[in-house]
């Protein structure tokens, strides 16, 4: 990945502010984006918060700084808008672990089961399922379903986490996982805890069960922001992708609150880092690469996303 000097970044950021106005564009960015991208975003958030914003924004253009499934969800929820993803090779490896045929097969094996898909899936997979969820509302979504048999795809770690709150339900899991979160170890978290015994451990539900077991709290990335500023604790160990700590430090500075955040230094999502500041400028200048999806696919994939937004956070 090319890196830029401080002066180059400032120049690019200035250009982005001009282009945003010129194109009537809004920049949505996920909490794992590079710091210089986070700094120019109109909205920084988790998958659910960004989907909500995409569904109600009145900008003509959405520039989505995040992985493909996130930009696709924005397009599905706002099909009339131009949705630009500055690097269309920024994919989510977990989303690539399941395809539409896998879902059809699971439905055949478990007739009558309701199918819940984590939003970290392709539009083709969403078109096959009943309802989507994010890490922020997965537990609530499962609890809201009246069916006993639930197929949950593709994240086995999130699925096992949800199972803890779904007594009496039969949850059928798929073996997908997030390589970035699955690699976070109990040893890494414990070492940080020994160094900072007063810190609360916040873990993302994509972590393995043994990491979840030693966490004080389990949250989506948006939930981590809310919790950090409502908790009396001053220090936090953040068991998720490392750029989340930039987001939290920025938030503490903005609010003028003294809080300290410790990242898992090795937890990096390489795909999130493909969106660089020069590509963001180019995306705004050319309004490409834009997300294009067949109308019929949008129609089918929108249903489970709309249902997710109705169930809420
Ligand atoms: P959040 O919805 O919690 O931001 O998570 C998205 C994601 O891709 C986590 O790896
Ligand atoms: Fe996908 Fe994991 Fe990256 Fe999130 S952190 S986008 S789940 S690979």
PDB file of N, CA, C and O in Angstrom, residues 102-165:
ATOM      1  N   UNK A 102     -25.021 -22.446  -1.635  1.00  0.00           N
ATOM      2  CA  UNK A 102     -24.858 -23.005  -0.275  1.00  0.00           C
ATOM      3  C   UNK A 102     -26.126 -22.758   0.550  1.00  0.00           C
ATOM      4  O   UNK A 102     -26.559 -23.617   1.316  1.00  0.00           O
ATOM      5  N   UNK A 103     -26.700 -21.566   0.393  1.00  0.00           N
ATOM      6  CA  UNK A 103     -27.908 -21.238   1.166  1.00  0.00           C
ATOM      7  C   UNK A 103     -29.072 -22.120   0.689  1.00  0.00           C
ATOM      8  O   UNK A 103     -29.818 -22.680   1.504  1.00  0.00           O
ATOM      9  N   UNK A 104     -29.199 -22.267  -0.631  1.00  0.00           N
ATOM     10  CA  UNK A 104     -30.300 -23.106  -1.164  1.00  0.00           C
ATOM     11  C   UNK A 104     -30.176 -24.538  -0.623  1.00  0.00           C
ATOM     12  O   UNK A 104     -31.153 -25.174  -0.261  1.00  0.00           O
ATOM     13  N   UNK A 105     -28.957 -25.031  -0.555  1.00  0.00           N
ATOM     14  CA  UNK A 105     -28.693 -26.381  -0.054  1.00  0.00           C
ATOM     15  C   UNK A 105     -29.105 -26.499   1.421  1.00  0.00           C
ATOM     16  O   UNK A 105     -29.787 -27.443   1.824  1.00  0.00           O
ATOM     17  N   UNK A 106     -28.716 -25.495   2.214  1.00  0.00           N
ATOM     18  CA  UNK A 106     -29.087 -25.513   3.650  1.00  0.00           C
ATOM     19  C   UNK A 106     -30.605 -25.498   3.821  1.00  0.00           C
ATOM     20  O   UNK A 106     -31.155 -26.185   4.680  1.00  0.00           O
ATOM     21  N   UNK A 107     -31.293 -24.728   2.948  1.00  0.00           N
ATOM     22  CA  UNK A 107     -32.761 -24.652   3.044  1.00  0.00           C
ATOM     23  C   UNK A 107     -33.389 -26.010   2.717  1.00  0.00           C
ATOM     24  O   UNK A 107     -34.366 -26.421   3.334  1.00  0.00           O
ATOM     25  N   UNK A 108     -32.765 -26.722   1.742  1.00  0.00           N
ATOM     26  CA  UNK A 108     -33.275 -28.048   1.369  1.00  0.00           C
ATOM     27  C   UNK A 108     -33.097 -29.026   2.536  1.00  0.00           C
ATOM     28  O   UNK A 108     -33.950 -29.844   2.841  1.00  0.00           O
ATOM     29  N   UNK A 109     -31.933 -28.903   3.200  1.00  0.00           N
ATOM     30  CA  UNK A 109     -31.634 -29.818   4.314  1.00  0.00           C
ATOM     31  C   UNK A 109     -32.500 -29.543   5.544  1.00  0.00           C
ATOM     32  O   UNK A 109     -32.679 -30.410   6.382  1.00  0.00           O
ATOM     33  N   UNK A 110     -32.948 -28.283   5.678  1.00  0.00           N
ATOM     34  CA  UNK A 110     -33.738 -27.902   6.877  1.00  0.00           C
ATOM     35  C   UNK A 110     -35.028 -27.202   6.458  1.00  0.00           C
ATOM     36  O   UNK A 110     -35.198 -26.013   6.678  1.00  0.00           O
ATOM     37  N   UNK A 111     -35.950 -27.958   5.826  1.00  0.00           N
ATOM     38  CA  UNK A 111     -37.174 -27.303   5.343  1.00  0.00           C
ATOM     39  C   UNK A 111     -37.956 -26.695   6.515  1.00  0.00           C
ATOM     40  O   UNK A 111     -37.996 -27.267   7.601  1.00  0.00           O
ATOM     41  N   UNK A 112     -38.488 -25.509   6.295  1.00  0.00           N
ATOM     42  CA  UNK A 112     -39.279 -24.869   7.351  1.00  0.00           C
ATOM     43  C   UNK A 112     -38.455 -23.942   8.236  1.00  0.00           C
ATOM     44  O   UNK A 112     -39.012 -23.139   8.979  1.00  0.00           O
ATOM     45  N   UNK A 113     -37.133 -24.065   8.156  1.00  0.00           N
ATOM     46  CA  UNK A 113     -36.302 -23.181   9.000  1.00  0.00           C
ATOM     47  C   UNK A 113     -36.270 -21.774   8.408  1.00  0.00           C
ATOM     48  O   UNK A 113     -36.327 -21.595   7.186  1.00  0.00           O
ATOM     49  N   UNK A 114     -36.206 -20.776   9.286  1.00  0.00           N
ATOM     50  CA  UNK A 114     -36.080 -19.400   8.822  1.00  0.00           C
ATOM     51  C   UNK A 114     -34.583 -19.134   8.629  1.00  0.00           C
ATOM     52  O   UNK A 114     -33.751 -19.689   9.348  1.00  0.00           O
ATOM     53  N   UNK A 115     -34.248 -18.325   7.610  1.00  0.00           N
ATOM     54  CA  UNK A 115     -32.821 -18.104   7.329  1.00  0.00           C
ATOM     55  C   UNK A 115     -32.427 -16.673   7.673  1.00  0.00           C
ATOM     56  O   UNK A 115     -32.988 -15.713   7.148  1.00  0.00           O
ATOM     57  N   UNK A 116     -31.448 -16.560   8.564  1.00  0.00           N
ATOM     58  CA  UNK A 116     -30.927 -15.254   8.973  1.00  0.00           C
ATOM     59  C   UNK A 116     -29.510 -15.119   8.423  1.00  0.00           C
ATOM     60  O   UNK A 116     -28.670 -15.997   8.628  1.00  0.00           O
ATOM     61  N   UNK A 117     -29.270 -14.013   7.721  1.00  0.00           N
ATOM     62  CA  UNK A 117     -27.903 -13.783   7.205  1.00  0.00           C
ATOM     63  C   UNK A 117     -27.303 -12.550   7.866  1.00  0.00           C
ATOM     64  O   UNK A 117     -27.948 -11.493   7.938  1.00  0.00           O
ATOM     65  N   UNK A 118     -26.105 -12.710   8.340  1.00  0.00           N
ATOM     66  CA  UNK A 118     -25.306 -11.582   8.772  1.00  0.00           C
ATOM     67  C   UNK A 118     -25.149 -10.685   7.540  1.00  0.00           C
ATOM     68  O   UNK A 118     -25.045 -11.199   6.420  1.00  0.00           O
ATOM     69  N   UNK A 119     -25.133  -9.359   7.712  1.00  0.00           N
ATOM     70  CA  UNK A 119     -25.011  -8.500   6.522  1.00  0.00           C
ATOM     71  C   UNK A 119     -23.711  -8.711   5.760  1.00  0.00           C
ATOM     72  O   UNK A 119     -23.605  -8.310   4.604  1.00  0.00           O
ATOM     73  N   UNK A 120     -22.736  -9.348   6.408  1.00  0.00           N
ATOM     74  CA  UNK A 120     -21.452  -9.624   5.741  1.00  0.00           C
ATOM     75  C   UNK A 120     -21.625 -10.754   4.733  1.00  0.00           C
ATOM     76  O   UNK A 120     -21.060 -11.837   4.856  1.00  0.00           O
ATOM     77  N   UNK A 121     -22.478 -10.512   3.730  1.00  0.00           N
ATOM     78  CA  UNK A 121     -22.796 -11.491   2.685  1.00  0.00           C
ATOM     79  C   UNK A 121     -23.002 -10.737   1.369  1.00  0.00           C
ATOM     80  O   UNK A 121     -23.276  -9.530   1.382  1.00  0.00           O
ATOM     81  N   UNK A 122     -22.927 -11.459   0.268  1.00  0.00           N
ATOM     82  CA  UNK A 122     -23.157 -10.825  -1.039  1.00  0.00           C
ATOM     83  C   UNK A 122     -24.653 -10.558  -1.240  1.00  0.00           C
ATOM     84  O   UNK A 122     -25.500 -11.153  -0.544  1.00  0.00           O
ATOM     85  N   UNK A 123     -24.964  -9.724  -2.232  1.00  0.00           N
ATOM     86  CA  UNK A 123     -26.379  -9.459  -2.558  1.00  0.00           C
ATOM     87  C   UNK A 123     -27.077 -10.756  -2.976  1.00  0.00           C
ATOM     88  O   UNK A 123     -28.247 -10.974  -2.650  1.00  0.00           O
ATOM     89  N   UNK A 124     -26.353 -11.651  -3.669  1.00  0.00           N
ATOM     90  CA  UNK A 124     -26.948 -12.918  -4.132  1.00  0.00           C
ATOM     91  C   UNK A 124     -27.364 -13.784  -2.940  1.00  0.00           C
ATOM     92  O   UNK A 124     -28.403 -14.442  -2.973  1.00  0.00           O
ATOM     93  N   UNK A 125     -26.557 -13.782  -1.888  1.00  0.00           N
ATOM     94  CA  UNK A 125     -26.914 -14.539  -0.684  1.00  0.00           C
ATOM     95  C   UNK A 125     -28.105 -13.882   0.002  1.00  0.00           C
ATOM     96  O   UNK A 125     -29.073 -14.554   0.387  1.00  0.00           O
ATOM     97  N   UNK A 126     -28.077 -12.553   0.095  1.00  0.00           N
ATOM     98  CA  UNK A 126     -29.194 -11.852   0.760  1.00  0.00           C
ATOM     99  C   UNK A 126     -30.512 -12.180   0.046  1.00  0.00           C
ATOM    100  O   UNK A 126     -31.558 -12.315   0.686  1.00  0.00           O
ATOM    101  N   UNK A 127     -30.457 -12.304  -1.275  1.00  0.00           N
ATOM    102  CA  UNK A 127     -31.672 -12.577  -2.055  1.00  0.00           C
ATOM    103  C   UNK A 127     -32.310 -13.914  -1.674  1.00  0.00           C
ATOM    104  O   UNK A 127     -33.485 -14.145  -1.955  1.00  0.00           O
ATOM    105  N   UNK A 128     -31.551 -14.800  -1.032  1.00  0.00           N
ATOM    106  CA  UNK A 128     -32.054 -16.140  -0.673  1.00  0.00           C
ATOM    107  C   UNK A 128     -32.568 -16.238   0.755  1.00  0.00           C
ATOM    108  O   UNK A 128     -33.018 -17.285   1.177  1.00  0.00           O
ATOM    109  N   UNK A 129     -32.417 -15.149   1.557  1.00  0.00           N
ATOM    110  CA  UNK A 129     -32.677 -15.312   2.987  1.00  0.00           C
ATOM    111  C   UNK A 129     -33.924 -14.548   3.435  1.00  0.00           C
ATOM    112  O   UNK A 129     -34.461 -13.728   2.688  1.00  0.00           O
ATOM    113  N   UNK A 130     -34.339 -14.790   4.686  1.00  0.00           N
ATOM    114  CA  UNK A 130     -35.556 -14.150   5.198  1.00  0.00           C
ATOM    115  C   UNK A 130     -35.273 -12.820   5.870  1.00  0.00           C
ATOM    116  O   UNK A 130     -36.069 -11.903   5.785  1.00  0.00           O
ATOM    117  N   UNK A 131     -34.192 -12.750   6.607  1.00  0.00           N
ATOM    118  CA  UNK A 131     -33.899 -11.514   7.336  1.00  0.00           C
ATOM    119  C   UNK A 131     -32.383 -11.374   7.494  1.00  0.00           C
ATOM    120  O   UNK A 131     -31.674 -12.365   7.602  1.00  0.00           O
ATOM    121  N   UNK A 132     -31.918 -10.136   7.475  1.00  0.00           N
ATOM    122  CA  UNK A 132     -30.492  -9.873   7.719  1.00  0.00           C
ATOM    123  C   UNK A 132     -30.325  -9.352   9.141  1.00  0.00           C
ATOM    124  O   UNK A 132     -31.284  -8.899   9.773  1.00  0.00           O
ATOM    125  N   UNK A 133     -29.100  -9.376   9.615  1.00  0.00           N
ATOM    126  CA  UNK A 133     -28.791  -8.752  10.907  1.00  0.00           C
ATOM    127  C   UNK A 133     -27.355  -8.259  10.852  1.00  0.00           C
ATOM    128  O   UNK A 133     -26.601  -8.624   9.957  1.00  0.00           O
ATOM    129  N   UNK A 134     -27.016  -7.413  11.810  1.00  0.00           N
ATOM    130  CA  UNK A 134     -25.616  -7.005  11.958  1.00  0.00           C
ATOM    131  C   UNK A 134     -25.190  -7.464  13.347  1.00  0.00           C
ATOM    132  O   UNK A 134     -25.997  -8.005  14.106  1.00  0.00           O
ATOM    133  N   UNK A 135     -23.947  -7.161  13.703  1.00  0.00           N
ATOM    134  CA  UNK A 135     -23.501  -7.552  15.040  1.00  0.00           C
ATOM    135  C   UNK A 135     -24.254  -6.757  16.102  1.00  0.00           C
ATOM    136  O   UNK A 135     -24.348  -7.170  17.253  1.00  0.00           O
ATOM    137  N   UNK A 136     -24.811  -5.598  15.723  1.00  0.00           N
ATOM    138  CA  UNK A 136     -25.516  -4.750  16.699  1.00  0.00           C
ATOM    139  C   UNK A 136     -26.891  -5.309  17.052  1.00  0.00           C
ATOM    140  O   UNK A 136     -27.400  -5.055  18.141  1.00  0.00           O
ATOM    141  N   UNK A 137     -27.524  -6.022  16.135  1.00  0.00           N
ATOM    142  CA  UNK A 137     -28.912  -6.444  16.407  1.00  0.00           C
ATOM    143  C   UNK A 137     -29.135  -7.943  16.209  1.00  0.00           C
ATOM    144  O   UNK A 137     -30.274  -8.378  16.131  1.00  0.00           O
ATOM    145  N   UNK A 138     -28.057  -8.732  16.140  1.00  0.00           N
ATOM    146  CA  UNK A 138     -28.198 -10.171  15.882  1.00  0.00           C
ATOM    147  C   UNK A 138     -29.023 -10.857  16.979  1.00  0.00           C
ATOM    148  O   UNK A 138     -29.949 -11.626  16.681  1.00  0.00           O
ATOM    149  N   UNK A 139     -28.726 -10.549  18.243  1.00  0.00           N
ATOM    150  CA  UNK A 139     -29.431 -11.211  19.349  1.00  0.00           C
ATOM    151  C   UNK A 139     -30.917 -10.824  19.298  1.00  0.00           C
ATOM    152  O   UNK A 139     -31.797 -11.687  19.361  1.00  0.00           O
ATOM    153  N   UNK A 140     -31.172  -9.523  19.130  1.00  0.00           N
ATOM    154  CA  UNK A 140     -32.549  -9.029  19.080  1.00  0.00           C
ATOM    155  C   UNK A 140     -33.319  -9.665  17.913  1.00  0.00           C
ATOM    156  O   UNK A 140     -34.492 -10.007  18.037  1.00  0.00           O
ATOM    157  N   UNK A 141     -32.637  -9.809  16.787  1.00  0.00           N
ATOM    158  CA  UNK A 141     -33.280 -10.378  15.597  1.00  0.00           C
ATOM    159  C   UNK A 141     -33.694 -11.825  15.858  1.00  0.00           C
ATOM    160  O   UNK A 141     -34.833 -12.217  15.582  1.00  0.00           O
ATOM    161  N   UNK A 142     -32.776 -12.614  16.391  1.00  0.00           N
ATOM    162  CA  UNK A 142     -33.080 -14.025  16.670  1.00  0.00           C
ATOM    163  C   UNK A 142     -34.230 -14.122  17.674  1.00  0.00           C
ATOM    164  O   UNK A 142     -35.153 -14.920  17.526  1.00  0.00           O
ATOM    165  N   UNK A 143     -34.177 -13.274  18.695  1.00  0.00           N
ATOM    166  CA  UNK A 143     -35.222 -13.324  19.729  1.00  0.00           C
ATOM    167  C   UNK A 143     -36.579 -12.887  19.179  1.00  0.00           C
ATOM    168  O   UNK A 143     -37.618 -13.293  19.686  1.00  0.00           O
ATOM    169  N   UNK A 144     -36.567 -12.052  18.127  1.00  0.00           N
ATOM    170  CA  UNK A 144     -37.831 -11.563  17.552  1.00  0.00           C
ATOM    171  C   UNK A 144     -38.505 -12.610  16.655  1.00  0.00           C
ATOM    172  O   UNK A 144     -39.673 -12.460  16.303  1.00  0.00           O
ATOM    173  N   UNK A 145     -37.770 -13.655  16.283  1.00  0.00           N
ATOM    174  CA  UNK A 145     -38.341 -14.652  15.360  1.00  0.00           C
ATOM    175  C   UNK A 145     -39.179 -15.672  16.113  1.00  0.00           C
ATOM    176  O   UNK A 145     -38.777 -16.146  17.181  1.00  0.00           O
ATOM    177  N   UNK A 146     -40.330 -16.012  15.528  1.00  0.00           N
ATOM    178  CA  UNK A 146     -41.195 -16.976  16.228  1.00  0.00           C
ATOM    179  C   UNK A 146     -40.781 -18.420  15.918  1.00  0.00           C
ATOM    180  O   UNK A 146     -41.054 -19.333  16.681  1.00  0.00           O
ATOM    181  N   UNK A 147     -40.067 -18.603  14.778  1.00  0.00           N
ATOM    182  CA  UNK A 147     -39.681 -19.955  14.391  1.00  0.00           C
ATOM    183  C   UNK A 147     -38.653 -20.546  15.365  1.00  0.00           C
ATOM    184  O   UNK A 147     -37.803 -19.822  15.881  1.00  0.00           O
ATOM    185  N   UNK A 148     -38.708 -21.864  15.553  1.00  0.00           N
ATOM    186  CA  UNK A 148     -37.753 -22.530  16.453  1.00  0.00           C
ATOM    187  C   UNK A 148     -36.459 -22.846  15.689  1.00  0.00           C
ATOM    188  O   UNK A 148     -35.365 -22.692  16.210  1.00  0.00           O
ATOM    189  N   UNK A 149     -36.602 -23.270  14.434  1.00  0.00           N
ATOM    190  CA  UNK A 149     -35.422 -23.661  13.642  1.00  0.00           C
ATOM    191  C   UNK A 149     -34.905 -22.460  12.847  1.00  0.00           C
ATOM    192  O   UNK A 149     -35.639 -21.875  12.039  1.00  0.00           O
ATOM    193  N   UNK A 150     -33.661 -22.116  13.090  1.00  0.00           N
ATOM    194  CA  UNK A 150     -33.077 -20.926  12.461  1.00  0.00           C
ATOM    195  C   UNK A 150     -31.732 -21.294  11.822  1.00  0.00           C
ATOM    196  O   UNK A 150     -30.826 -21.789  12.498  1.00  0.00           O
ATOM    197  N   UNK A 151     -31.632 -21.031  10.524  1.00  0.00           N
ATOM    198  CA  UNK A 151     -30.329 -21.207   9.851  1.00  0.00           C
ATOM    199  C   UNK A 151     -29.630 -19.857   9.957  1.00  0.00           C
ATOM    200  O   UNK A 151     -30.196 -18.824   9.569  1.00  0.00           O
ATOM    201  N   UNK A 152     -28.421 -19.850  10.499  1.00  0.00           N
ATOM    202  CA  UNK A 152     -27.688 -18.588  10.667  1.00  0.00           C
ATOM    203  C   UNK A 152     -26.394 -18.658   9.864  1.00  0.00           C
ATOM    204  O   UNK A 152     -25.556 -19.539  10.099  1.00  0.00           O
ATOM    205  N   UNK A 153     -26.241 -17.724   8.901  1.00  0.00           N
ATOM    206  CA  UNK A 153     -25.048 -17.745   8.044  1.00  0.00           C
ATOM    207  C   UNK A 153     -24.408 -16.361   8.004  1.00  0.00           C
ATOM    208  O   UNK A 153     -25.099 -15.360   8.185  1.00  0.00           O
ATOM    209  N   UNK A 154     -23.112 -16.192   7.663  1.00  0.00           N
ATOM    210  CA  UNK A 154     -22.122 -17.261   7.547  1.00  0.00           C
ATOM    211  C   UNK A 154     -21.194 -17.342   8.754  1.00  0.00           C
ATOM    212  O   UNK A 154     -20.326 -18.206   8.799  1.00  0.00           O
ATOM    213  N   UNK A 155     -21.341 -16.440   9.765  1.00  0.00           N
ATOM    214  CA  UNK A 155     -20.306 -16.363  10.805  1.00  0.00           C
ATOM    215  C   UNK A 155     -20.577 -17.320  11.964  1.00  0.00           C
ATOM    216  O   UNK A 155     -21.496 -17.109  12.753  1.00  0.00           O
ATOM    217  N   UNK A 156     -19.740 -18.332  12.091  1.00  0.00           N
ATOM    218  CA  UNK A 156     -19.925 -19.318  13.154  1.00  0.00           C
ATOM    219  C   UNK A 156     -19.697 -18.695  14.534  1.00  0.00           C
ATOM    220  O   UNK A 156     -20.365 -19.054  15.504  1.00  0.00           O
ATOM    221  N   UNK A 157     -18.768 -17.740  14.623  1.00  0.00           N
ATOM    222  CA  UNK A 157     -18.495 -17.129  15.939  1.00  0.00           C
ATOM    223  C   UNK A 157     -19.668 -16.264  16.401  1.00  0.00           C
ATOM    224  O   UNK A 157     -20.107 -16.369  17.544  1.00  0.00           O
ATOM    225  N   UNK A 158     -20.189 -15.440  15.494  1.00  0.00           N
ATOM    226  CA  UNK A 158     -21.361 -14.629  15.854  1.00  0.00           C
ATOM    227  C   UNK A 158     -22.546 -15.554  16.152  1.00  0.00           C
ATOM    228  O   UNK A 158     -23.315 -15.328  17.087  1.00  0.00           O
ATOM    229  N   UNK A 159     -22.666 -16.621  15.355  1.00  0.00           N
ATOM    230  CA  UNK A 159     -23.754 -17.588  15.556  1.00  0.00           C
ATOM    231  C   UNK A 159     -23.674 -18.228  16.939  1.00  0.00           C
ATOM    232  O   UNK A 159     -24.676 -18.365  17.638  1.00  0.00           O
ATOM    233  N   UNK A 160     -22.445 -18.598  17.363  1.00  0.00           N
ATOM    234  CA  UNK A 160     -22.301 -19.228  18.685  1.00  0.00           C
ATOM    235  C   UNK A 160     -22.591 -18.217  19.787  1.00  0.00           C
ATOM    236  O   UNK A 160     -23.118 -18.561  20.837  1.00  0.00           O
ATOM    237  N   UNK A 161     -22.255 -16.953  19.524  1.00  0.00           N
ATOM    238  CA  UNK A 161     -22.545 -15.906  20.520  1.00  0.00           C
ATOM    239  C   UNK A 161     -24.063 -15.738  20.670  1.00  0.00           C
ATOM    240  O   UNK A 161     -24.596 -15.723  21.777  1.00  0.00           O
ATOM    241  N   UNK A 162     -24.744 -15.665  19.537  1.00  0.00           N
ATOM    242  CA  UNK A 162     -26.199 -15.488  19.534  1.00  0.00           C
ATOM    243  C   UNK A 162     -26.903 -16.657  20.259  1.00  0.00           C
ATOM    244  O   UNK A 162     -27.867 -16.463  20.997  1.00  0.00           O
ATOM    245  N   UNK A 163     -26.358 -17.858  20.062  1.00  0.00           N
ATOM    246  CA  UNK A 163     -26.936 -19.063  20.687  1.00  0.00           C
ATOM    247  C   UNK A 163     -27.049 -18.924  22.200  1.00  0.00           C
ATOM    248  O   UNK A 163     -27.938 -19.488  22.825  1.00  0.00           O
ATOM    249  N   UNK A 164     -26.114 -18.177  22.786  1.00  0.00           N
ATOM    250  CA  UNK A 164     -26.127 -18.010  24.250  1.00  0.00           C
ATOM    251  C   UNK A 164     -27.408 -17.321  24.731  1.00  0.00           C
ATOM    252  O   UNK A 164     -27.761 -17.407  25.897  1.00  0.00           O
ATOM    253  N   UNK A 165     -28.056 -16.580  23.822  1.00  0.00           N
ATOM    254  CA  UNK A 165     -29.251 -15.807  24.199  1.00  0.00           C
ATOM    255  C   UNK A 165     -30.513 -16.357  23.541  1.00  0.00           C
ATOM    256  O   UNK A 165     -31.513 -15.667  23.447  1.00  0.00           O
TER     257      UNK A 165
END
